[in-house]
Coordinates of C-alpha atoms in Angstrom, one line a residue:
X1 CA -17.3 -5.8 24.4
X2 CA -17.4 -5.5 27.9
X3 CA -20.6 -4.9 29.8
X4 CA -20.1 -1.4 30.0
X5 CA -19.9 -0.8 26.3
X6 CA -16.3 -0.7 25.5
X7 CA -13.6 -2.6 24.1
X8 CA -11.8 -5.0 26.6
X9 CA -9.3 -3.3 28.2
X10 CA -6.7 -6.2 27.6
X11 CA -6.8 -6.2 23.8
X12 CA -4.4 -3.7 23.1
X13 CA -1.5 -5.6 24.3
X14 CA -3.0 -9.1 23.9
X15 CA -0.4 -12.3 22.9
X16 CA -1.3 -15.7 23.4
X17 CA -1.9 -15.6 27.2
X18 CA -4.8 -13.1 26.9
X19 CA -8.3 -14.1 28.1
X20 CA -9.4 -15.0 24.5
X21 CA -12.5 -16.8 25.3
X22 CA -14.0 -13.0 26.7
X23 CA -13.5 -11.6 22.9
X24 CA -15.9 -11.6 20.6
X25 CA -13.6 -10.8 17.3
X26 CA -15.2 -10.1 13.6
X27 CA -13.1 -11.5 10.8
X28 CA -14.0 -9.3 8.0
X29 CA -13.2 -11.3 4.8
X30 CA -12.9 -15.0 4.4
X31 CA -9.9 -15.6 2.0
X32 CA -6.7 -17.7 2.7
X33 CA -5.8 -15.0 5.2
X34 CA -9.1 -14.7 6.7
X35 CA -9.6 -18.5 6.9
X36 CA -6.3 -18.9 8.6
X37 CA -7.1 -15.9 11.0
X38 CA -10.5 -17.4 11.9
X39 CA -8.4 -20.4 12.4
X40 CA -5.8 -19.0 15.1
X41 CA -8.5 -17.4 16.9
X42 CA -10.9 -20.3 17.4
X43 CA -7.4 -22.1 18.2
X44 CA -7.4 -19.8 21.5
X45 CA -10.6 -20.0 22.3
X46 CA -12.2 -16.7 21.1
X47 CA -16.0 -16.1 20.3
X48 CA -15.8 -15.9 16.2
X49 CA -18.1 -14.2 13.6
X50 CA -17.1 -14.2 10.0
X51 CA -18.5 -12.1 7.2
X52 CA -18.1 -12.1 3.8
X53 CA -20.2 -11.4 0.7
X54 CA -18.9 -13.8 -1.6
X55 CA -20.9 -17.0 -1.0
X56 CA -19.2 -19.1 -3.5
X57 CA -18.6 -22.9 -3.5
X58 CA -14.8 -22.2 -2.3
X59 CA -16.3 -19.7 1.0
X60 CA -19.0 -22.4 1.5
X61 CA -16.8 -24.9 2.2
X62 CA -14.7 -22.8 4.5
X63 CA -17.6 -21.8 6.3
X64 CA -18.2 -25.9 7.3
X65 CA -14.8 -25.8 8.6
X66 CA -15.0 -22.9 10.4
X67 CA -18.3 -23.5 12.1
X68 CA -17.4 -27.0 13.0
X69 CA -15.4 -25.3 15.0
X70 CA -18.2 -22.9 16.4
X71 CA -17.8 -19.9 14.4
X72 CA -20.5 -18.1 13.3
X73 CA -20.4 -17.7 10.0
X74 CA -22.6 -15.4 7.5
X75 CA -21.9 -15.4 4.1
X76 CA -23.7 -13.9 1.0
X77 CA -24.6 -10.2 -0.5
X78 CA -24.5 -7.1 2.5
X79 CA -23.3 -9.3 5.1
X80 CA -20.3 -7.3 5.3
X81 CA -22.5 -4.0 5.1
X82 CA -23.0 -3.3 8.6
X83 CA -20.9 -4.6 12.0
X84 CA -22.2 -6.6 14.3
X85 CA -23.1 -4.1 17.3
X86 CA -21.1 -6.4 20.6
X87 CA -17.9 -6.6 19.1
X88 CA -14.1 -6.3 20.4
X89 CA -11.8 -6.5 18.0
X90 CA -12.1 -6.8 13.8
X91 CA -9.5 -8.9 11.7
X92 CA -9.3 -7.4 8.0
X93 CA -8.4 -9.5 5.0
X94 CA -5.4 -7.3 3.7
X95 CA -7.0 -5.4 0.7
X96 CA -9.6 -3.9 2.7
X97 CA -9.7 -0.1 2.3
X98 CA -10.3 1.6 5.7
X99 CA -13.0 3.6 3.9
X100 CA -15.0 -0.2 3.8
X101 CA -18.1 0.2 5.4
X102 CA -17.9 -2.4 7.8
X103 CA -14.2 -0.9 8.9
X104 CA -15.2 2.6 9.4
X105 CA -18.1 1.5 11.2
X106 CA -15.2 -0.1 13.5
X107 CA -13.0 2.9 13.4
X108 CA -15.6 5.1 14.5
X109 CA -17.1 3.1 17.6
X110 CA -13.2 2.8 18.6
X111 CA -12.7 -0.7 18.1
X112 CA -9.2 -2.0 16.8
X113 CA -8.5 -3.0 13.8
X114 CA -6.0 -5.4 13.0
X115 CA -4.8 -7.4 10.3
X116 CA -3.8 -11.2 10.2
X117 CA -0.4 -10.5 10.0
X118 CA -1.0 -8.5 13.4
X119 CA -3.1 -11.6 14.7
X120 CA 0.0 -14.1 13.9
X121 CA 2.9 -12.2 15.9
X122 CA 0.7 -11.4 18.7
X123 CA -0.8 -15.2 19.1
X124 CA 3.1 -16.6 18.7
X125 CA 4.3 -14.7 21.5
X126 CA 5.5 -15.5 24.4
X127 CA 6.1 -18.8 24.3
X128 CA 5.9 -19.8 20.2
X129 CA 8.2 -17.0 19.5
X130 CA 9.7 -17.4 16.0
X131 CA 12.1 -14.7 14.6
X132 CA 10.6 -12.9 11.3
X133 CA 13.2 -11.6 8.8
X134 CA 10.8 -9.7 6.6
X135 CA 11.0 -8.3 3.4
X136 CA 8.8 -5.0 1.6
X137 CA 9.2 -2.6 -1.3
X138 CA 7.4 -1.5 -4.1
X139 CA 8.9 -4.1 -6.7
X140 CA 11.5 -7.3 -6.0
X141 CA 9.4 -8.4 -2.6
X142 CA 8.4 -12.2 -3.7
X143 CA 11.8 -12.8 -5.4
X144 CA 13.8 -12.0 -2.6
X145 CA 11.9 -13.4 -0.1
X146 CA 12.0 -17.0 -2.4
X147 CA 15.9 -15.8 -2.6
X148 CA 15.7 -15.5 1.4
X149 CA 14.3 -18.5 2.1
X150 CA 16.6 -20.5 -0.1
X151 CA 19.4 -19.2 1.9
X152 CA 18.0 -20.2 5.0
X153 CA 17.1 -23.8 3.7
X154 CA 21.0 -23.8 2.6
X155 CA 22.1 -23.1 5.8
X156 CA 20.1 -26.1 7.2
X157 CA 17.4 -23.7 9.0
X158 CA 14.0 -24.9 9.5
X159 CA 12.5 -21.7 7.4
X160 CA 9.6 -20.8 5.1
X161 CA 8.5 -17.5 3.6
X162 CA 5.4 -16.7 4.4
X163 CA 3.2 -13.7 4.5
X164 CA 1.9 -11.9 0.6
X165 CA 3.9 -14.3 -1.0
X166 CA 1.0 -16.9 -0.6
X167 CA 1.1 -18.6 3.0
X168 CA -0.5 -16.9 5.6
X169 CA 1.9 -16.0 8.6
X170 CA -0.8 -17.8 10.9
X171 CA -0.8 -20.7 8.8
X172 CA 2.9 -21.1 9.7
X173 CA 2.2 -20.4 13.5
X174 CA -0.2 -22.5 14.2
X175 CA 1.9 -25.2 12.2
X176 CA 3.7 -28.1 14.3
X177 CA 7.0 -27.2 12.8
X178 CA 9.6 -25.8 15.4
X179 CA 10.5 -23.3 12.6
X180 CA 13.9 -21.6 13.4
X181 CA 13.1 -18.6 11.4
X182 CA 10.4 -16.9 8.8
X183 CA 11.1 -15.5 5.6
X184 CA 8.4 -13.0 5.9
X185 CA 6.9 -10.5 2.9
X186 CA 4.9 -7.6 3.5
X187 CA 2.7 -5.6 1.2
X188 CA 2.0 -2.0 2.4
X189 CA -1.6 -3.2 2.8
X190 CA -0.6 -5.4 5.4
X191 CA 1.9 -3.2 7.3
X192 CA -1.4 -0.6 7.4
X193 CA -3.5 -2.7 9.6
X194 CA 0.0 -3.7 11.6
X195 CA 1.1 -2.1 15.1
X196 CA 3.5 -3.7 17.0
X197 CA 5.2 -5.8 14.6
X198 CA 9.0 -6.2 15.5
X199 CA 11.4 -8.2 13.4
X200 CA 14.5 -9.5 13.6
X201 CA 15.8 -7.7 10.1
X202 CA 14.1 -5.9 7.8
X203 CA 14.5 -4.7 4.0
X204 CA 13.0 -2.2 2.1
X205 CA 13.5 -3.0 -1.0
X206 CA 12.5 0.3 -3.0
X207 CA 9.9 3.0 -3.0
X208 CA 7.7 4.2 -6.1
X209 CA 4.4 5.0 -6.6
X210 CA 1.9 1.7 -6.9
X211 CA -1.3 1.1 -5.7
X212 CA -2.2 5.0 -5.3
X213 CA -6.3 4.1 -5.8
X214 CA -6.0 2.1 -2.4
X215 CA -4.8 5.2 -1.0
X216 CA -7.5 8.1 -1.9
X217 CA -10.1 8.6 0.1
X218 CA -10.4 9.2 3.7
X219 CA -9.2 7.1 6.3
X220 CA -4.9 7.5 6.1
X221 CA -2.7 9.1 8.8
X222 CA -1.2 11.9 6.1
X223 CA -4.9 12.3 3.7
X224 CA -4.0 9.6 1.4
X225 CA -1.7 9.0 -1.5
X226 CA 2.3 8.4 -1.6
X227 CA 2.8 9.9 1.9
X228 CA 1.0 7.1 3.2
X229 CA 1.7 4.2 0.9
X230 CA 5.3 4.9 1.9
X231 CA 4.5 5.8 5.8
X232 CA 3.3 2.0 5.6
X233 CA 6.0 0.8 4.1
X234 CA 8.6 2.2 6.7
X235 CA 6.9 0.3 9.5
X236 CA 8.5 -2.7 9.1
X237 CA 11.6 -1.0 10.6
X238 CA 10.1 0.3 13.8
X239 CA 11.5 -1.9 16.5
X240 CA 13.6 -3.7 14.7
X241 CA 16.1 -6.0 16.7
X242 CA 19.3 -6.2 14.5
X243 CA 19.7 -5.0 10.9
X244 CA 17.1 -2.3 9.1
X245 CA 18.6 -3.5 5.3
X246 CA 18.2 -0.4 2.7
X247 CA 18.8 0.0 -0.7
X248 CA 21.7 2.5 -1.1
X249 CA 20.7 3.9 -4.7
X250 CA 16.8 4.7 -2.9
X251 CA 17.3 8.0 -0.8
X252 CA 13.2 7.0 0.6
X253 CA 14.7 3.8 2.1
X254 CA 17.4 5.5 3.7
X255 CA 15.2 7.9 4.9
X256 CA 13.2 5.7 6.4
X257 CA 16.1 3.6 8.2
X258 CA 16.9 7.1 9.5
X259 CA 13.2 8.1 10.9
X260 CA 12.7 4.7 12.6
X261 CA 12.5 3.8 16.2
X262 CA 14.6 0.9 16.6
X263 CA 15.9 -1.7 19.4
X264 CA 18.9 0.0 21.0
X265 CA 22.0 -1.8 19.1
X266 CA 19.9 -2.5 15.4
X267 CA 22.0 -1.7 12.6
X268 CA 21.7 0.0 9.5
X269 CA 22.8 -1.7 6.7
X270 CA 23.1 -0.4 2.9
X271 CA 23.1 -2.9 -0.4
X272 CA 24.1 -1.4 -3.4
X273 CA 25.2 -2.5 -7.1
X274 CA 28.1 -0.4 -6.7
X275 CA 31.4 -0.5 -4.4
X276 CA 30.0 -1.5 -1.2
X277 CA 31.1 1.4 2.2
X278 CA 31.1 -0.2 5.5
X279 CA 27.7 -1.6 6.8
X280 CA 26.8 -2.7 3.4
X281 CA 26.5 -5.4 0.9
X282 CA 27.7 -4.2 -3.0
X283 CA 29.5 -5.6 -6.4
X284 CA 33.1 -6.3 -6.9
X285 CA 34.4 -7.9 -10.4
X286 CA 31.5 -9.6 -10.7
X287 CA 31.8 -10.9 -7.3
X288 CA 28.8 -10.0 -4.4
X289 CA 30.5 -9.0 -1.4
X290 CA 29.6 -8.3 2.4
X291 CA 31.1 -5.2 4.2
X292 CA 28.6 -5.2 6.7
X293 CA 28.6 -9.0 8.8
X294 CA 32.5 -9.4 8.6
X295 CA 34.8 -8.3 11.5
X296 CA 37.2 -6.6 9.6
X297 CA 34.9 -4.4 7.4
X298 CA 37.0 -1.1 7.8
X299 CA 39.6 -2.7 5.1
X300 CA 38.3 -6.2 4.0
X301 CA 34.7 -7.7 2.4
X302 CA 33.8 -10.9 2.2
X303 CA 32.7 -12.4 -0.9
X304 CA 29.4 -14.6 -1.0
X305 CA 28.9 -15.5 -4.5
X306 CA 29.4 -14.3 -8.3
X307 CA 27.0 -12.0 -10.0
X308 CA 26.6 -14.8 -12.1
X309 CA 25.0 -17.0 -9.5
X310 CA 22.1 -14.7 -9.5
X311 CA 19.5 -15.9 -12.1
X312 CA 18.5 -14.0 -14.2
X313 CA 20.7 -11.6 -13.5
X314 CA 19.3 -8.4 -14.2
X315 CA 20.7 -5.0 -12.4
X316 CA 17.8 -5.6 -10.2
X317 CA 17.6 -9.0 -9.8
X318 CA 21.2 -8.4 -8.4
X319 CA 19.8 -6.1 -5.8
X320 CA 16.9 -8.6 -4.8
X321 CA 19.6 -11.2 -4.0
X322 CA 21.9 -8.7 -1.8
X323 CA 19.1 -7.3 0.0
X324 CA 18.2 -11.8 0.7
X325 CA 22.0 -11.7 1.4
X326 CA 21.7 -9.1 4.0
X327 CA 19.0 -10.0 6.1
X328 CA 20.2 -13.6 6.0
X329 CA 23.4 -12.8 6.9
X330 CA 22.0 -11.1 9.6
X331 CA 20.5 -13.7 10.9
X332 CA 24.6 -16.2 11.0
X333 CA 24.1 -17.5 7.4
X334 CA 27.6 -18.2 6.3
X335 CA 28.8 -17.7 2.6
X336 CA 28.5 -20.8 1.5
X337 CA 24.3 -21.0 2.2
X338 CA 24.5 -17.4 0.6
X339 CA 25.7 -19.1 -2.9
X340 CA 24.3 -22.2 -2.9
X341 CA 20.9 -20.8 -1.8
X342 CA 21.1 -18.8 -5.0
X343 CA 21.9 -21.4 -6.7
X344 CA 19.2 -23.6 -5.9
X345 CA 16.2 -21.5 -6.6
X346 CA 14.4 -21.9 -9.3
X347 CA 11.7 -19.0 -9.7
X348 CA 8.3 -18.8 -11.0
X349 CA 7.8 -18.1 -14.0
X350 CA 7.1 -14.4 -16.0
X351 CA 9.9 -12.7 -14.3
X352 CA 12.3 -11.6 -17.2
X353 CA 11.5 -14.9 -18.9
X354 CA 12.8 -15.5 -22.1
X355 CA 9.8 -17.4 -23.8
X356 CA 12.0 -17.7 -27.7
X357 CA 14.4 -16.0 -30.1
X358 CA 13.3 -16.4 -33.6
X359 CA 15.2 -14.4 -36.3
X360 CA 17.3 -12.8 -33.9
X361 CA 14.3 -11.3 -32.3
X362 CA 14.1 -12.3 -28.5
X363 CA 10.5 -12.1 -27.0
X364 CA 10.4 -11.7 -23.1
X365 CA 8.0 -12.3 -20.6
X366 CA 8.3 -10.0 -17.6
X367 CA 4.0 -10.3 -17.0
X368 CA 5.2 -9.7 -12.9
X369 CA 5.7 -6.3 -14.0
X370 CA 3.0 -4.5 -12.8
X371 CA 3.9 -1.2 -11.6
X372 CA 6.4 1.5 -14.1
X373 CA 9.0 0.8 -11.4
X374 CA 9.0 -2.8 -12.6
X375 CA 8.9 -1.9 -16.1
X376 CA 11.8 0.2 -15.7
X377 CA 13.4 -2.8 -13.9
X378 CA 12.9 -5.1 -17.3
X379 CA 13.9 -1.9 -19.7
X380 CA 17.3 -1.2 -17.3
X381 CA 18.1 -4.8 -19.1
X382 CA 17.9 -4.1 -22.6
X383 CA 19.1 -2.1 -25.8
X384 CA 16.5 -2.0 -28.1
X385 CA 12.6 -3.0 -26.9
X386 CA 9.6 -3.0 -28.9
X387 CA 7.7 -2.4 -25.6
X388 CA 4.1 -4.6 -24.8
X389 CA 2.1 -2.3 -22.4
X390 CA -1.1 -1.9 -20.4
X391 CA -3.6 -2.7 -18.2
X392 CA -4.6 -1.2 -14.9
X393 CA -2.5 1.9 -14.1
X394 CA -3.9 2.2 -10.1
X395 CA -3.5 5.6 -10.5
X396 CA 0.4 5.4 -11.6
X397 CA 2.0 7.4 -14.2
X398 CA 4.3 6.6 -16.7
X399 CA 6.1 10.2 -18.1
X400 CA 9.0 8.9 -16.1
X401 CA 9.2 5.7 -17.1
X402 CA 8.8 6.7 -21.3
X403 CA 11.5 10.2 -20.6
X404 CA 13.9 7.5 -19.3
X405 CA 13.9 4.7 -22.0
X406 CA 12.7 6.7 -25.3
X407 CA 15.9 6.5 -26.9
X408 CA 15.6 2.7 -26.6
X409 CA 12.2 2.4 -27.8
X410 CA 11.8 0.8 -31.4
X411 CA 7.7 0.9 -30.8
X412 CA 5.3 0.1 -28.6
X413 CA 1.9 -2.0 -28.6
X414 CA -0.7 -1.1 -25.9
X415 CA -3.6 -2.6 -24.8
X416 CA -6.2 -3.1 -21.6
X417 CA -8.7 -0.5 -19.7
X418 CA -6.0 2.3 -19.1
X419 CA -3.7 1.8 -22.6
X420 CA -4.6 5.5 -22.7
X421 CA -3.0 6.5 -19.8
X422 CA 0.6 4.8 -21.3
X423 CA -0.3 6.5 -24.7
X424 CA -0.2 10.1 -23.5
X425 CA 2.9 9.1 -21.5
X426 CA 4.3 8.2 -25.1
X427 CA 3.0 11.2 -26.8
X428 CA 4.8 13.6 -24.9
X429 CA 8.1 12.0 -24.5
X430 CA 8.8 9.8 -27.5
X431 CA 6.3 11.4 -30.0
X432 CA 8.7 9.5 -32.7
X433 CA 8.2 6.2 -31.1
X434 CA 5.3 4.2 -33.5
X435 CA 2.4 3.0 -31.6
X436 CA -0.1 0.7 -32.4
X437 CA -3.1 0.4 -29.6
X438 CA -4.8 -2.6 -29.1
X439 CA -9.0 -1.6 -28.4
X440 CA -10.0 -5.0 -28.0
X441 CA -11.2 -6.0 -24.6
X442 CA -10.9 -9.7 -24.7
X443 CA -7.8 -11.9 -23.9
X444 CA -7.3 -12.6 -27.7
X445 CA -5.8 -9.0 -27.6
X446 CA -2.6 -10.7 -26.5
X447 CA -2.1 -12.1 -30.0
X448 CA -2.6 -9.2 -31.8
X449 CA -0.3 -7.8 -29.6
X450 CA 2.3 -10.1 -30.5
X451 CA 1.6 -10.1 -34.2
X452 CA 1.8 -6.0 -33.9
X453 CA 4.8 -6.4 -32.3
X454 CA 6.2 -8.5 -34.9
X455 CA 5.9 -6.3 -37.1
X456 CA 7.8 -4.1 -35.6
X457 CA 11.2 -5.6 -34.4
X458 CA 14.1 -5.5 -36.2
X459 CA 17.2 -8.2 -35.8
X460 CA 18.6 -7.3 -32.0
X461 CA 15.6 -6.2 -31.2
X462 CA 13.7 -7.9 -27.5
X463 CA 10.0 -7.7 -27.3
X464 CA 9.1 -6.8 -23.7
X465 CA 6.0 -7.5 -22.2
X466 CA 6.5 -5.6 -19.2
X467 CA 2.9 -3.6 -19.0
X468 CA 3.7 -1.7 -16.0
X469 CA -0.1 -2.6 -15.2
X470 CA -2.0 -4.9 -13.3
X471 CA -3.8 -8.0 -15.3
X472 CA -7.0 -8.1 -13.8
X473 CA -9.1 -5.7 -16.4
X474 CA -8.9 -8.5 -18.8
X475 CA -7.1 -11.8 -17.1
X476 CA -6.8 -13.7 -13.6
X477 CA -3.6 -12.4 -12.9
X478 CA 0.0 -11.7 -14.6
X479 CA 0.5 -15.4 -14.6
X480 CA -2.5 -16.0 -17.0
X481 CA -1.0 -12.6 -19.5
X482 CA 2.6 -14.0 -19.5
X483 CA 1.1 -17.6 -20.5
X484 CA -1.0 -16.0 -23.0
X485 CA 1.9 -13.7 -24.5
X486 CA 3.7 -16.7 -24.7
X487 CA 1.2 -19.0 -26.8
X488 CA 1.0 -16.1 -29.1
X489 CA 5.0 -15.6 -29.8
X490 CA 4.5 -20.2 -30.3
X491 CA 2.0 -19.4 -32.9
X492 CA 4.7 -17.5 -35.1

C-alpha cells in the first residue's frame, strides 16, 4: 500500500507498463493458476507473497520455484486465514468464494481483487497484445474451445486454447510464442473476479443452473444464486470488439448480447440447429452454413462443412461446433479450416462415448456430464435409456430434466452423496420408471451400477451414464467415473 494507507492509486488501470516493483500483491491459492500468476508477477517485478494451506509435496515444490525467484511464500494449515496487513492488490485462484476469509478481509479494507485471468490481459497489454476469442456457457465450453482451436490450427494460425480448459491464460502470455490468437474458455468463476476483459469475439454457449452452492452466501452483486451465476456469465460480452456469438434456441444468451456494452461496430451473431436468419450460423440438408461472415447474406449462406463432420454428432455437439465456427470465422478463418479443423480433432474421452454394444444393448459414457443441462444434452440423443445417475447436485435440480425425458426412461440406477435428490425428481415425474439406488459409498458402486443396469435394458435399449452430478463425492473427477463405468460394462 502506499505510505498513507491505501491502495496505489495506479492499480486500477495497471497493464504491463505499471510501476510493478511498488506493489506488494497477495496470490491467494497456489494451483496451476496461482503458480502461473505468481509467475507473471515476479516476471514484472512486483513484491510477491503467496498463501496456501495445502502444504503438499506438489505446493512444496512450487514454493522452491517461486522463491528462487524472491517470493515469499507460506504454506501450510491457516496461512490463508488472515491477509497480510501492507497489501495492494490480491490474485484469487478461480474457485475461491468471495465469502473466503482471506477475500473478504480484502473486500472490506478496499483492496482489488482480481483473478489470473484479469492478471494475464492486463500484463499482455500494450505491447504483447494477443487477441482472445473466448468461449463460456453452462455446458459445451471445453469442446468448443478444442473445436475452436482446431480451426485456428487449420487455418495455419499460431493458436492455443487456454484459460479453464487446463492452461493458464498467463502461462500462454508469458510464453515466447508470437501467438496470433487465443482460444480462450471461461468458467463463471473466472469471469467473477474479471473487470476489464475485452475480446475479440465472444460465445455464450447456453445458460442453466450449475454451480448454485458457489453462489449462496453473501458477497454477489444481485444476493447470490442464478442472477449472479448468469450476470457473470454475460461479462464476457462487455467490450467486445467484433462478434458477441449467441445461441439462438437460449432467450438468456440473447438477452445478454442485447444488455451488453460493446465496441461501437461489434456484431451480434446467432447459431442455431435450425434455418439459419441473417447474422447467423444454422443447419441446411445436413450441411452447416454461415449467414453471418458472407457478403451476400440477405439471399445466400455459405456452407462450411456437413453435419457429419462433427463427431459425435449429437444435436448439441452440432451447436458446440457452430458456435467454434462463429467466432472463428470471425476472426477470417475460411471454410475450408472450418471443416478440416473439425475433422482433425479428436476429443477426450467420456463425452457421449460409446464404451460397447453387447446384445443390442449400447452402454455410453457421457461421465462429462455434470450438470441436468448436460444430461439433457446426452438424453436429447437417444430413444430408450436405462439412465446411470448421481453424485453432487451443487444445489441443481432435476424435475426438469425427468418431466422432459420420462417417456424415454426404461429405468434408472442412482448412486453418490445426493442420489436422493435425483430420486425425488423421479418420483414425482415418472413414478412408473423402476429404480434401483445404489447406497454404497465406495467407487465399487460403479459396478453394481452397471450390473443393475443390466438388468434392466432391453434390446434397443442405451445405458447412459450421464449423472447430471459432479464426481468428486466418491472419485477424482468424471474422467476417473467414465473409466470405472467402463471396466464394469468389460466385466460383462
Amino acid at each position: 500500500m502506499a505510505q498513507d494507507g491505501t491502495t496505489l492509486d495506479w492499480i486500477e488501470g495497471a497493464d504491463r507498463t505499471a510501476p510493478w516493483p511498488q506493489a506488494k500483491v497477495v496470490v491467494a491459492g497456489l494451483g496451476r493458476s496461482g503458480f502461473a500468476a505468481a509467475d507473471g508477477l515476479l516476471d514484472v517485478g512486483a513484491q510477491v507473497t503467496v498463501l496456501d494451506d495445502n502444504d503438499g509435496s506438489a505446493n512444496a515444490e512450487k514454493a522452491t520455484v517461486l522463491e528462487m525467484l524472491d517470493a515469499d511464500v507460506r504454506l501450510g494449515a491457516g496461512s490463508t486465514a488472515t491477509l497480510p496487513d501492507d497489501v495492494d492488490l490480491v490474485i484469487t485462484s478461480p474457485g475461491w468464494r468471495p465469502s473466503a476469509p482471506l477475500l473478504a478481509q480484502a473486500a472490506a479494507r478496499g483492496i482489488p481483487i482480481w483473478g489470473e485471468v484479469e492478471l494475464a490481459w492486463r500484463l499482455q497489454q500494450p505491447d504483447r497484445a494477443v487477441p482472445w476469442l473466448a468461449v463460456t456457457g453452462t455446458n459445451g465450453k471445453t469442446t468448443t474451445t478444442q473445436m475452436l482451436e482446431s480451426m485456428l490450427l487449420a487455418a495455419g494460425l499460431k493458436a492455443c486454447a487456454v484459460g479453464n480448459i487446463g492452461r493458464p491464460v498467463m502461462e500462454a502470455v508469458l510464453d515466447e510464442t508470437p501467438y496470433d490468437v487465443f482460444a480462450v474458455e471461461l468458467s463463471s468463476f473466472q469471469l467473477h473476479w474479471s473487470k476489464s476483459l475485452a475480446m475479440h469475439s465472444s460465445a455464450v454457449l447456453n445458460v442453466e443452473a450449475d454451480h448454485l452452492e458457489w453462489y449462496a452466501g453473501e458477497g454477489f452483486a444481485h444476493g447470490g444464486g442464478m442472477a449472479d451465476y448468469a450476470f457473470d456469465k454475460a461479462k464476457i460480452f462487455e467490450r467486445v470488439r467484433h462478434s458477441c456469438v449467441y445461441n439462438v434456441a437460449d432467450v438468456v444468451t440473447e438477452q445478454m448480447v442485447e444488455d451488453a456494452d460493446v465496441t461501437e461496430g461489434a456484431r451480434a451473431i446467432g447459431f442455431t440447429l435450425g434455418m439459419p436468419g441473417m447474422s447467423m450460423l444454422g443447419v441446411v440438408d445436413d450441411l452447416i452454413v454461415d449467414r453471418a461472415f458472407v457478403e451476400q447474406r440477405k439471399d445466400s449462406a455459405l456452407e462450411l462443412c456437413s453435419v457429419s463432420d462433427v463427431q459425435p454428432n449429437a444435436p448439441h455437439n452440432i451447436e458446440n461446433a457452430l458456435a467454434a465456427a462463429a467466432l472463428a470465422r470471425s476472426f477470417g478463418v475460411g471454410a475450408t479450416a472450418v471443416r478440416d479443423g473439425l475433422r482433425n480433432l479428436n476429443l477426450g474421452g467420456h463425452r457421449i462415448q460409446t464404451v460397447a454394444t453387447r446384445d443390442e444393448v449400447t452402454w455410453v459414457d457421457d461421465s462429462k456430464a455434470t450438470n441436468p443441462h448436460a444430461a439433457n444434452s446426452s438424453m436429447r440423443a437417444f430413444d430408450h435409456i436405462v439412465w446411470i445417475a448421481g453424485g453432487q447436485a451443487k444445489g441443481t435440480t432435476f424435475d426438469d430434466l425427468v418431466a422432459t425425458h420420462a417417456a424415454k426412461l426404461r429405468g434408472a440406477v442412482l448412486l453418490g452423496v445426493d442420489r436422493q435428490v435425483v430420486a425425488e425428481a423421479l418420483a414425482r415425474h415418472a413414478p412408473d420408471v423402476p429404480v434401483i439406488v445404489i447406497d454404497d459409498t465406495d467407487t465399487g458402486a460403479m459396478a453394481q451400477a452397471v450390473r443393475a443396469a443390466a438388468t434392466m435394458a432391453r434390446r434397443g435399449d442405451t445405458v447412459l451414464l450421464a449423472p447430471g452430478c459432479a464426481s468428486l463425492d466418491m472419485w477424482s473427477g468424471y474422467d476417473a467415473r467414465g473409466d470405472d463405468f467402463a471396466a464394469a460394462v468389460r466385466a460383462l
